[in-house]
């Protein structure tokens, strides 16, 4: 029997498709970019038809490369850019406006007003989120002010599911629903009061399903036979957590991309953070519900881009490791990479980067090393906040994203956290998470244990720095971080 899953990763700048089997062999992949639309300052849109067409093109390329008969696909998984909001006409299936992207800030005033009305605390308690234009509810509100009709709302997972099933299924998964400000995090159901508060009629909302079940089957999709089950869905960061097989409380993953995203599994209760983190659904699989703390830094790998493009001390990002390795330490230089303000847990948009401790002996190598250390300290701050909230230490940090290839950075991260770090062989963890979810519902993987066995480590980093030194380094970082505000 075939055990091939088609995993679709619908991201912010491109749509990708992968064919993956039980042993995590990637048999084919395809990728297509689409337009970013900026109608006004602070507004970011995508054309949902382009999202759809680029997804189909990615699937077509993936199948062509794999030379696989699509009849061998046993299930389809979807992971997606989260919060991005699409409204379409239920009868024609046509979007009524562009998708409003997660980065879009057009509803800032609406959020400010709701805050002034004193509603933030209650909203936070129910949803685990903060009142911010980032999340979907005020985006839906904006669209409804401008358009009437028999409408359906969906985040991108939901829109793709609708299209893949030929307009038969209108559903989403609980992780995506947990990013709308409309879902009661405890019950995993749409909340009547929240819907009223944001003026959203409940009949436009998709059904909230688990992350792993057969939602429907393909119908009239170009390039795919009818009848393939769509069987797994999760937002991109949750998919990465699943793709990293973080199924136990206290496990966490950090994605080192342009910015960073950390999710920590916090168990079966949706605890609220006292340290500037949001609470989100990690996954719902069968009757099993798990929650996570989420924190992100605006700058991670982007600090290395700045060394390349701003300072021009390296030619390509991967050169940073060799440069930083020329010196045994940063020679007292501290680099706070707050280049575009500070995200979690500090939340200070006005903070700016600082480089301190420069002497006549400072070289490009010291600056490069301090930049890598600054990236690691930023993750340390987020993880420390999480650890304080849960009152337990971290067992392991699993890593992915472009900058996780950097061994020096990973070793320093392990040192400063005093926690082991584990880097997987398959670093496309979002894609893998969606594949696991779809494979779980279609019998490719038996259960979460079976998934854990498929997940393979490529490299393990154990802390080497002495406790006293960690203490000194952290104190210094905190002192200098305070000067960035
Ligand atoms: P995104 O998905 O946000 O585009 P990626 O996961 O593709 O990001 O990672 C790209 C980022 O990783 C870039 O910011 C780049 O500077 C950084 N990067 C890539 N390779 C390395 C490396 N070897 N060491 C440190 N940073 C790196």
PDB file of N, CA, C and O and ligand atoms in Angstrom, residues 13 255-260 300-306 308 314 316-321 372 375 400-407 409, ligand 1:
ATOM      1  N   UNK A  13       4.679  34.349   1.334  1.00  0.00           N
ATOM      2  CA  UNK A  13       5.191  34.806   0.034  1.00  0.00           C
ATOM      3  C   UNK A  13       5.116  33.740  -1.052  1.00  0.00           C
ATOM      4  O   UNK A  13       5.214  34.059  -2.225  1.00  0.00           O
ATOM      5  N   UNK A 255      11.953  28.392  15.739  1.00  0.00           N
ATOM      6  CA  UNK A 255      12.232  28.540  14.312  1.00  0.00           C
ATOM      7  C   UNK A 255      13.045  29.808  14.121  1.00  0.00           C
ATOM      8  O   UNK A 255      12.574  30.903  14.443  1.00  0.00           O
ATOM      9  N   UNK A 256      14.270  29.642  13.637  1.00  0.00           N
ATOM     10  CA  UNK A 256      15.155  30.789  13.403  1.00  0.00           C
ATOM     11  C   UNK A 256      15.079  31.179  11.938  1.00  0.00           C
ATOM     12  O   UNK A 256      15.862  30.704  11.125  1.00  0.00           O
ATOM     13  N   UNK A 257      14.110  32.035  11.594  1.00  0.00           N
ATOM     14  CA  UNK A 257      14.033  32.560  10.230  1.00  0.00           C
ATOM     15  C   UNK A 257      14.471  34.007  10.252  1.00  0.00           C
ATOM     16  O   UNK A 257      15.381  34.373  11.005  1.00  0.00           O
ATOM     17  N   UNK A 258      13.820  34.831   9.443  1.00  0.00           N
ATOM     18  CA  UNK A 258      14.065  36.271   9.467  1.00  0.00           C
ATOM     19  C   UNK A 258      13.889  36.769  10.904  1.00  0.00           C
ATOM     20  O   UNK A 258      14.739  37.448  11.466  1.00  0.00           O
ATOM     21  N   UNK A 259      12.737  36.408  11.474  1.00  0.00           N
ATOM     22  CA  UNK A 259      12.500  36.593  12.913  1.00  0.00           C
ATOM     23  C   UNK A 259      12.484  35.201  13.540  1.00  0.00           C
ATOM     24  O   UNK A 259      12.846  34.226  12.886  1.00  0.00           O
ATOM     25  N   UNK A 260      12.057  35.126  14.790  1.00  0.00           N
ATOM     26  CA  UNK A 260      11.988  33.789  15.391  1.00  0.00           C
ATOM     27  C   UNK A 260      10.579  33.534  15.908  1.00  0.00           C
ATOM     28  O   UNK A 260       9.829  34.482  16.186  1.00  0.00           O
ATOM     29  N   UNK A 300      15.842  37.794  13.989  1.00  0.00           N
ATOM     30  CA  UNK A 300      16.749  36.678  14.330  1.00  0.00           C
ATOM     31  C   UNK A 300      17.777  36.615  13.194  1.00  0.00           C
ATOM     32  O   UNK A 300      18.741  37.381  13.185  1.00  0.00           O
ATOM     33  N   UNK A 301      17.512  35.798  12.176  1.00  0.00           N
ATOM     34  CA  UNK A 301      18.426  35.732  11.023  1.00  0.00           C
ATOM     35  C   UNK A 301      18.602  37.090  10.349  1.00  0.00           C
ATOM     36  O   UNK A 301      19.611  37.337   9.680  1.00  0.00           O
ATOM     37  N   UNK A 302      17.643  37.978  10.539  1.00  0.00           N
ATOM     38  CA  UNK A 302      17.732  39.315   9.922  1.00  0.00           C
ATOM     39  C   UNK A 302      18.953  40.083  10.434  1.00  0.00           C
ATOM     40  O   UNK A 302      19.473  40.955   9.728  1.00  0.00           O
ATOM     41  N   UNK A 303      19.431  39.759  11.651  1.00  0.00           N
ATOM     42  CA  UNK A 303      20.647  40.414  12.156  1.00  0.00           C
ATOM     43  C   UNK A 303      21.840  40.011  11.295  1.00  0.00           C
ATOM     44  O   UNK A 303      22.744  40.813  11.034  1.00  0.00           O
ATOM     45  N   UNK A 304      21.817  38.761  10.840  1.00  0.00           N
ATOM     46  CA  UNK A 304      22.894  38.270   9.966  1.00  0.00           C
ATOM     47  C   UNK A 304      22.769  38.924   8.578  1.00  0.00           C
ATOM     48  O   UNK A 304      23.769  39.273   7.948  1.00  0.00           O
ATOM     49  N   UNK A 305      21.536  39.115   8.136  1.00  0.00           N
ATOM     50  CA  UNK A 305      21.325  39.844   6.869  1.00  0.00           C
ATOM     51  C   UNK A 305      21.913  41.254   6.969  1.00  0.00           C
ATOM     52  O   UNK A 305      22.478  41.768   6.016  1.00  0.00           O
ATOM     53  N   UNK A 306      21.762  41.854   8.142  1.00  0.00           N
ATOM     54  CA  UNK A 306      22.288  43.212   8.320  1.00  0.00           C
ATOM     55  C   UNK A 306      23.824  43.222   8.279  1.00  0.00           C
ATOM     56  O   UNK A 306      24.429  44.126   7.710  1.00  0.00           O
ATOM     57  N   UNK A 308      25.479  41.326   6.503  1.00  0.00           N
ATOM     58  CA  UNK A 308      25.774  41.120   5.082  1.00  0.00           C
ATOM     59  C   UNK A 308      25.484  42.392   4.261  1.00  0.00           C
ATOM     60  O   UNK A 308      26.343  42.874   3.532  1.00  0.00           O
ATOM     61  N   UNK A 314      30.227  40.255   5.635  1.00  0.00           N
ATOM     62  CA  UNK A 314      30.161  38.885   5.074  1.00  0.00           C
ATOM     63  C   UNK A 314      29.495  38.968   3.703  1.00  0.00           C
ATOM     64  O   UNK A 314      28.751  39.916   3.428  1.00  0.00           O
ATOM     65  N   UNK A 316      27.741  36.142   2.265  1.00  0.00           N
ATOM     66  CA  UNK A 316      26.462  35.440   2.394  1.00  0.00           C
ATOM     67  C   UNK A 316      26.238  35.025   3.844  1.00  0.00           C
ATOM     68  O   UNK A 316      27.212  34.911   4.611  1.00  0.00           O
ATOM     69  N   UNK A 317      24.967  34.807   4.165  1.00  0.00           N
ATOM     70  CA  UNK A 317      24.603  34.556   5.567  1.00  0.00           C
ATOM     71  C   UNK A 317      25.438  33.427   6.182  1.00  0.00           C
ATOM     72  O   UNK A 317      25.884  33.537   7.325  1.00  0.00           O
ATOM     73  N   UNK A 318      25.680  32.377   5.407  1.00  0.00           N
ATOM     74  CA  UNK A 318      26.376  31.217   5.984  1.00  0.00           C
ATOM     75  C   UNK A 318      27.843  31.534   6.324  1.00  0.00           C
ATOM     76  O   UNK A 318      28.464  30.790   7.084  1.00  0.00           O
ATOM     77  N   UNK A 319      28.403  32.644   5.789  1.00  0.00           N
ATOM     78  CA  UNK A 319      29.797  33.014   6.114  1.00  0.00           C
ATOM     79  C   UNK A 319      29.957  33.462   7.572  1.00  0.00           C
ATOM     80  O   UNK A 319      31.070  33.534   8.088  1.00  0.00           O
ATOM     81  N   UNK A 320      28.851  33.775   8.218  1.00  0.00           N
ATOM     82  CA  UNK A 320      28.936  34.365   9.558  1.00  0.00           C
ATOM     83  C   UNK A 320      29.586  33.401  10.559  1.00  0.00           C
ATOM     84  O   UNK A 320      30.311  33.827  11.470  1.00  0.00           O
ATOM     85  N   UNK A 321      29.355  32.119  10.376  1.00  0.00           N
ATOM     86  CA  UNK A 321      29.891  31.151  11.342  1.00  0.00           C
ATOM     87  C   UNK A 321      31.428  31.120  11.293  1.00  0.00           C
ATOM     88  O   UNK A 321      32.085  31.163  12.341  1.00  0.00           O
ATOM     89  N   UNK A 372      25.539  36.850  16.705  1.00  0.00           N
ATOM     90  CA  UNK A 372      24.984  35.505  16.924  1.00  0.00           C
ATOM     91  C   UNK A 372      24.555  35.341  18.383  1.00  0.00           C
ATOM     92  O   UNK A 372      23.497  34.790  18.685  1.00  0.00           O
ATOM     93  N   UNK A 375      21.285  37.060  18.974  1.00  0.00           N
ATOM     94  CA  UNK A 375      20.136  36.263  18.499  1.00  0.00           C
ATOM     95  C   UNK A 375      19.776  35.229  19.574  1.00  0.00           C
ATOM     96  O   UNK A 375      18.609  35.046  19.925  1.00  0.00           O
ATOM     97  N   UNK A 400      14.678  24.764  14.100  1.00  0.00           N
ATOM     98  CA  UNK A 400      14.563  24.701  12.640  1.00  0.00           C
ATOM     99  C   UNK A 400      14.679  26.116  12.097  1.00  0.00           C
ATOM    100  O   UNK A 400      15.000  27.042  12.831  1.00  0.00           O
ATOM    101  N   UNK A 401      14.420  26.296  10.796  1.00  0.00           N
ATOM    102  CA  UNK A 401      14.573  27.614  10.170  1.00  0.00           C
ATOM    103  C   UNK A 401      15.994  27.815   9.662  1.00  0.00           C
ATOM    104  O   UNK A 401      16.936  27.114  10.097  1.00  0.00           O
ATOM    105  N   UNK A 402      16.169  28.781   8.767  1.00  0.00           N
ATOM    106  CA  UNK A 402      17.440  28.981   8.051  1.00  0.00           C
ATOM    107  C   UNK A 402      18.666  29.089   8.944  1.00  0.00           C
ATOM    108  O   UNK A 402      19.718  28.527   8.628  1.00  0.00           O
ATOM    109  N   UNK A 403      18.565  29.807  10.069  1.00  0.00           N
ATOM    110  CA  UNK A 403      19.752  30.059  10.892  1.00  0.00           C
ATOM    111  C   UNK A 403      20.089  28.904  11.833  1.00  0.00           C
ATOM    112  O   UNK A 403      21.129  28.926  12.492  1.00  0.00           O
ATOM    113  N   UNK A 404      19.237  27.869  11.896  1.00  0.00           N
ATOM    114  CA  UNK A 404      19.549  26.735  12.798  1.00  0.00           C
ATOM    115  C   UNK A 404      20.708  25.907  12.258  1.00  0.00           C
ATOM    116  O   UNK A 404      21.256  25.068  12.966  1.00  0.00           O
ATOM    117  N   UNK A 405      21.096  26.171  11.017  1.00  0.00           N
ATOM    118  CA  UNK A 405      22.249  25.450  10.440  1.00  0.00           C
ATOM    119  C   UNK A 405      23.554  25.871  11.117  1.00  0.00           C
ATOM    120  O   UNK A 405      24.572  25.214  10.996  1.00  0.00           O
ATOM    121  N   UNK A 406      23.521  27.016  11.787  1.00  0.00           N
ATOM    122  CA  UNK A 406      24.724  27.599  12.364  1.00  0.00           C
ATOM    123  C   UNK A 406      25.086  26.899  13.693  1.00  0.00           C
ATOM    124  O   UNK A 406      24.443  27.110  14.725  1.00  0.00           O
ATOM    125  N   UNK A 407      26.143  26.079  13.651  1.00  0.00           N
ATOM    126  CA  UNK A 407      26.504  25.285  14.835  1.00  0.00           C
ATOM    127  C   UNK A 407      26.971  26.142  16.004  1.00  0.00           C
ATOM    128  O   UNK A 407      26.692  25.842  17.166  1.00  0.00           O
ATOM    129  N   UNK A 409      26.019  29.194  16.706  1.00  0.00           N
ATOM    130  CA  UNK A 409      24.809  29.788  17.300  1.00  0.00           C
ATOM    131  C   UNK A 409      24.071  28.756  18.157  1.00  0.00           C
ATOM    132  O   UNK A 409      23.654  29.053  19.280  1.00  0.00           O
TER     133      UNK A 409
HETATM  134  P1  LIG B   1      12.216  33.017   6.388  1.00  0.00           P
HETATM  135  O1  LIG B   1      11.370  31.782   6.327  1.00  0.00           O
HETATM  136  O2  LIG B   1      11.857  33.990   7.461  1.00  0.00           O
HETATM  137  O3  LIG B   1      12.431  33.674   5.063  1.00  0.00           O
HETATM  138  P2  LIG B   1      14.483  31.185   6.550  1.00  0.00           P
HETATM  139  O4  LIG B   1      14.062  30.099   7.471  1.00  0.00           O
HETATM  140  O5  LIG B   1      14.595  30.908   5.088  1.00  0.00           O
HETATM  141  O6  LIG B   1      13.680  32.523   6.840  1.00  0.00           O
HETATM  142  O7  LIG B   1      15.951  31.665   7.072  1.00  0.00           O
HETATM  143  C1  LIG B   1      16.608  32.751   6.504  1.00  0.00           C
HETATM  144  C2  LIG B   1      17.336  33.552   7.579  1.00  0.00           C
HETATM  145  O8  LIG B   1      18.371  32.746   8.145  1.00  0.00           O
HETATM  146  C3  LIG B   1      17.997  34.780   7.002  1.00  0.00           C
HETATM  147  O9  LIG B   1      17.700  35.876   7.843  1.00  0.00           O
HETATM  148  C4  LIG B   1      19.498  34.485   7.046  1.00  0.00           C
HETATM  149  O10 LIG B   1      20.247  35.632   7.334  1.00  0.00           O
HETATM  150  C5  LIG B   1      19.601  33.467   8.144  1.00  0.00           C
HETATM  151  N1  LIG B   1      20.679  32.462   7.911  1.00  0.00           N
HETATM  152  C6  LIG B   1      20.785  31.609   6.897  1.00  0.00           C
HETATM  153  N2  LIG B   1      21.885  30.834   7.034  1.00  0.00           N
HETATM  154  C7  LIG B   1      22.480  31.205   8.195  1.00  0.00           C
HETATM  155  C8  LIG B   1      23.635  30.778   8.928  1.00  0.00           C
HETATM  156  N3  LIG B   1      24.388  29.782   8.489  1.00  0.00           N
HETATM  157  N4  LIG B   1      23.917  31.394  10.091  1.00  0.00           N
HETATM  158  C9  LIG B   1      23.116  32.384  10.581  1.00  0.00           C
HETATM  159  N5  LIG B   1      22.023  32.830   9.921  1.00  0.00           N
HETATM  160  C10 LIG B   1      21.699  32.254   8.762  1.00  0.00           C
END
